[in-house]
Amino acid sequence: MGSIAILASGSGSNFEAICGELSRGRHEVRLLVCDRPGAFVLERAKRLGVPAFLASYKGRERPVVEREISQKLDEARVDLVVLAGYMRLLGPDFVGRYKGRLVNIHPSLLPAWPGTEAIARAWRAGDSTMGVTVHFVDEGMDTGPIIRQLAVQRRDSLADTETAIHQAEHLLYPLVILELLESTGEPERC
Ligand code: GRF
């Protein structure tokens, strides 16, 4: 059995898709870390019975907050740390500590369109093939080694394209997480 923690800042639709997939098997979502009070993902965690830790960055240095998060992850003894719409760049100490066990999803076919507003920028640029990428996290912004990608064809409207890309995320991310948890036996614990 493997266990994960999810870091998320917003709506948490990926969080919920991952919880749904893992609840059907022998793996466990052990912790949500959220940096935004009032984020909808906190409500989802409550409904799904996942313990949540609210990381408070206000007036505090990033390394201090990240050490606090690491402590929570260590206490939870998770195998994998999953970023799902965590809207902060993580510092080198944090990334170094979890390297190889820290993954992210990004709504573009990286290396195209890193950073925020990726779907809208790709759509406005006229890309006909768009998509999603799951990758390991390194110190850069959406630059780590790619694990898996899924292409999505452009739709007529931006809204429809966004919907299709989010559906692709909800399909791909839980499956990649399952694969990582089930590959090469038990991963080293965080
Ligand atoms: C997703 O599009 C993800 O790719 C990006 O942030 C968004 C999070 O959405 N990194 P949600 O909070 O999971 O609904």
Short mmCIF file of C-alpha atoms and ligand atoms in Angstrom, two decimals:
data_model
loop_
_atom_site.label_atom_id
_atom_site.label_comp_id
_atom_site.label_asym_id
_atom_site.label_seq_id
_atom_site.Cartn_x
_atom_site.Cartn_y
_atom_site.Cartn_z
CA MET A 1 0.00 0.00 0.00
CA GLY A 2 1.24 3.48 -0.92
CA SER A 3 0.29 6.85 0.41
CA ILE A 4 0.40 10.39 -0.90
CA ALA A 5 -0.03 13.98 0.17
CA ILE A 6 -1.56 16.53 -2.19
CA LEU A 7 -0.67 20.23 -2.23
CA ALA A 8 -3.39 22.42 -3.75
CA SER A 9 -4.47 26.07 -3.69
CA GLY A 10 -7.76 26.25 -5.54
CA SER A 11 -10.84 24.35 -6.60
CA GLY A 12 -9.33 20.91 -6.13
CA SER A 13 -10.95 19.07 -9.03
CA ASN A 14 -7.70 17.13 -9.54
CA PHE A 15 -7.53 16.45 -5.80
CA GLU A 16 -11.00 14.90 -5.96
CA ALA A 17 -10.23 12.86 -9.09
CA ILE A 18 -7.12 11.44 -7.42
CA CYS A 19 -9.00 10.65 -4.19
CA GLY A 20 -11.69 8.88 -6.24
CA GLU A 21 -9.20 6.68 -8.07
CA LEU A 22 -7.11 5.82 -5.01
CA SER A 23 -10.16 5.01 -2.89
CA ARG A 24 -10.92 2.13 -5.28
CA GLY A 25 -7.62 0.41 -4.48
CA ARG A 26 -5.16 -0.13 -1.67
CA HIS A 27 -3.54 3.31 -1.70
CA GLU A 28 -4.34 6.30 0.43
CA VAL A 29 -4.49 10.11 0.24
CA ARG A 30 -3.18 10.87 3.69
CA LEU A 31 -2.96 14.66 3.74
CA LEU A 32 -4.01 17.82 1.91
CA VAL A 33 -1.75 20.87 2.24
CA CYS A 34 -3.47 24.09 1.18
CA ASP A 35 -2.05 27.62 1.28
CA ARG A 36 -5.33 29.53 0.80
CA PRO A 37 -7.95 29.82 3.53
CA GLY A 38 -11.36 29.50 1.90
CA ALA A 39 -10.12 27.46 -1.08
CA PHE A 40 -12.80 25.05 -2.30
CA VAL A 41 -10.34 22.16 -2.08
CA LEU A 42 -10.63 22.38 1.72
CA GLU A 43 -14.36 21.67 1.48
CA ARG A 44 -13.69 18.73 -0.78
CA ALA A 45 -11.14 17.35 1.72
CA LYS A 46 -13.63 17.68 4.55
CA ARG A 47 -16.32 15.88 2.56
CA LEU A 48 -13.91 13.10 1.59
CA GLY A 49 -12.46 12.73 5.08
CA VAL A 50 -8.90 13.72 4.13
CA PRO A 51 -7.01 15.58 6.90
CA ALA A 52 -6.00 19.08 5.82
CA PHE A 53 -3.15 21.33 6.88
CA LEU A 54 -3.47 25.04 6.12
CA ALA A 55 0.00 26.46 5.42
CA SER A 56 0.10 30.12 6.33
CA TYR A 57 2.56 32.16 4.23
CA LYS A 58 1.29 35.57 5.34
CA GLY A 59 4.16 37.64 6.75
CA ARG A 60 6.44 34.59 6.86
CA GLU A 61 9.55 33.58 4.92
CA ARG A 62 9.02 30.80 2.38
CA PRO A 63 11.69 28.45 3.85
CA VAL A 64 10.04 28.63 7.26
CA VAL A 65 6.66 27.66 5.83
CA GLU A 66 8.20 24.93 3.71
CA ARG A 67 9.98 23.44 6.73
CA GLU A 68 6.61 23.33 8.47
CA ILE A 69 5.06 21.59 5.46
CA SER A 70 7.95 19.08 5.37
CA GLN A 71 7.33 18.28 9.01
CA LYS A 72 3.67 17.52 8.26
CA LEU A 73 4.68 15.35 5.29
CA ASP A 74 7.18 13.46 7.46
CA GLU A 75 4.56 12.91 10.16
CA ALA A 76 2.15 11.59 7.52
CA ARG A 77 4.90 9.28 6.15
CA VAL A 78 3.84 9.62 2.53
CA ASP A 79 5.52 7.96 -0.44
CA LEU A 80 4.70 10.64 -2.99
CA VAL A 81 4.06 14.39 -2.85
CA VAL A 82 1.57 15.51 -5.49
CA LEU A 83 1.12 19.11 -6.60
CA ALA A 84 -2.37 19.72 -7.98
CA GLY A 85 -2.83 23.40 -8.69
CA TYR A 86 -0.44 24.54 -5.94
CA MET A 87 0.07 28.13 -7.01
CA ARG A 88 3.49 28.68 -5.47
CA LEU A 89 7.01 27.96 -6.62
CA LEU A 90 8.71 25.69 -4.09
CA GLY A 91 12.22 26.49 -2.88
CA PRO A 92 15.36 24.47 -3.64
CA ASP A 93 15.58 22.86 -0.19
CA PHE A 94 12.02 21.55 -0.40
CA VAL A 95 12.42 20.38 -4.00
CA GLY A 96 15.78 18.74 -3.24
CA ARG A 97 14.34 16.88 -0.28
CA TYR A 98 11.52 15.29 -2.29
CA LYS A 99 13.23 15.00 -5.68
CA GLY A 100 11.96 11.99 -7.62
CA ARG A 101 8.92 11.79 -5.34
CA LEU A 102 7.46 15.21 -6.14
CA VAL A 103 5.14 15.47 -9.16
CA ASN A 104 3.03 18.15 -10.80
CA ILE A 105 0.40 18.44 -13.49
CA HIS A 106 0.42 21.28 -15.98
CA PRO A 107 -2.31 22.06 -18.54
CA SER A 108 -0.12 22.19 -21.66
CA LEU A 109 2.15 19.94 -23.67
CA LEU A 110 5.36 21.05 -21.96
CA PRO A 111 7.83 22.44 -22.78
CA ALA A 112 5.22 24.58 -24.57
CA TRP A 113 3.44 27.15 -22.42
CA PRO A 114 4.92 26.88 -18.93
CA GLY A 115 3.56 29.22 -16.26
CA THR A 116 0.10 30.57 -15.57
CA GLU A 117 -2.83 30.92 -18.02
CA ALA A 118 -1.33 28.15 -20.16
CA ILE A 119 -4.60 27.03 -21.77
CA ALA A 120 -5.70 30.56 -22.69
CA ARG A 121 -2.30 31.49 -24.10
CA ALA A 122 -2.10 28.33 -26.22
CA TRP A 123 -5.67 28.76 -27.46
CA ARG A 124 -5.19 32.43 -28.37
CA ALA A 125 -1.98 31.57 -30.18
CA GLY A 126 -4.03 29.21 -32.38
CA ASP A 127 -2.50 25.88 -31.30
CA SER A 128 -4.52 23.05 -32.84
CA THR A 129 -3.14 20.37 -30.52
CA MET A 130 -2.99 21.16 -26.84
CA GLY A 131 -2.89 18.88 -23.81
CA VAL A 132 -1.63 18.09 -20.33
CA THR A 133 1.69 17.02 -18.83
CA VAL A 134 2.57 15.17 -15.63
CA HIS A 135 6.19 15.77 -14.67
CA PHE A 136 8.64 15.48 -11.82
CA VAL A 137 9.29 18.80 -10.14
CA ASP A 138 12.68 20.46 -10.20
CA GLU A 139 13.73 23.97 -9.15
CA GLY A 140 12.31 25.62 -12.29
CA MET A 141 8.80 26.61 -13.30
CA ASP A 142 7.22 23.56 -15.00
CA THR A 143 10.64 22.36 -16.19
CA GLY A 144 11.20 18.95 -14.55
CA PRO A 145 11.45 15.59 -16.38
CA ILE A 146 8.23 14.66 -18.17
CA ILE A 147 6.50 11.45 -17.03
CA ARG A 148 3.44 11.35 -19.29
CA GLN A 149 1.49 13.61 -21.64
CA LEU A 150 -1.99 13.46 -23.13
CA ALA A 151 -2.92 15.48 -26.21
CA VAL A 152 -6.26 17.29 -26.50
CA GLN A 153 -7.56 18.77 -29.73
CA ARG A 154 -8.49 22.43 -29.71
CA ARG A 155 -12.25 23.10 -29.46
CA ASP A 156 -14.14 26.01 -31.01
CA SER A 157 -14.32 28.02 -27.81
CA LEU A 158 -11.79 28.59 -25.07
CA ALA A 159 -14.33 27.43 -22.46
CA ASP A 160 -14.90 24.10 -24.24
CA THR A 161 -11.15 23.64 -24.64
CA GLU A 162 -10.61 24.27 -20.93
CA THR A 163 -13.28 21.70 -20.07
CA ALA A 164 -11.67 19.10 -22.34
CA ILE A 165 -8.22 19.76 -20.89
CA HIS A 166 -9.46 19.46 -17.32
CA GLN A 167 -11.17 16.17 -18.22
CA ALA A 168 -7.84 14.96 -19.60
CA GLU A 169 -6.13 15.97 -16.35
CA HIS A 170 -8.66 14.03 -14.29
CA LEU A 171 -8.02 10.97 -16.43
CA LEU A 172 -4.23 11.12 -16.66
CA TYR A 173 -3.10 12.30 -13.24
CA PRO A 174 -4.71 9.57 -11.09
CA LEU A 175 -3.40 6.89 -13.45
CA VAL A 176 0.17 8.22 -13.38
CA ILE A 177 0.04 8.41 -9.58
CA LEU A 178 -1.17 4.81 -9.41
CA GLU A 179 1.65 3.74 -11.73
CA LEU A 180 4.24 5.54 -9.62
CA LEU A 181 2.92 3.99 -6.41
CA GLU A 182 2.90 0.53 -7.95
CA SER A 183 6.20 0.67 -9.81
CA THR A 184 9.39 -0.83 -8.33
CA GLY A 185 7.64 -1.96 -5.14
CA GLU A 186 7.50 0.40 -2.21
CA PRO A 187 9.09 3.79 -2.99
CA GLU A 188 11.40 5.22 -0.36
CA ARG A 189 9.36 7.10 2.20
CA CYS A 190 9.55 10.85 2.54
C1 GRF B 1 -5.14 22.50 -13.16
O1 GRF B 1 -5.45 22.95 -14.45
C2 GRF B 1 -3.68 22.13 -13.09
O2 GRF B 1 -3.17 21.64 -14.29
C3 GRF B 1 -3.04 23.45 -12.77
O3 GRF B 1 -3.90 24.07 -11.87
C4 GRF B 1 -5.25 23.62 -12.13
C5 GRF B 1 -5.82 23.14 -10.83
O4 GRF B 1 -7.18 22.86 -10.94
N1 GRF B 1 -1.69 23.24 -12.26
P1 GRF B 1 -7.97 22.15 -9.74
O5 GRF B 1 -7.74 23.01 -8.50
O6 GRF B 1 -7.40 20.78 -9.58
O7 GRF B 1 -9.40 22.14 -10.14
#
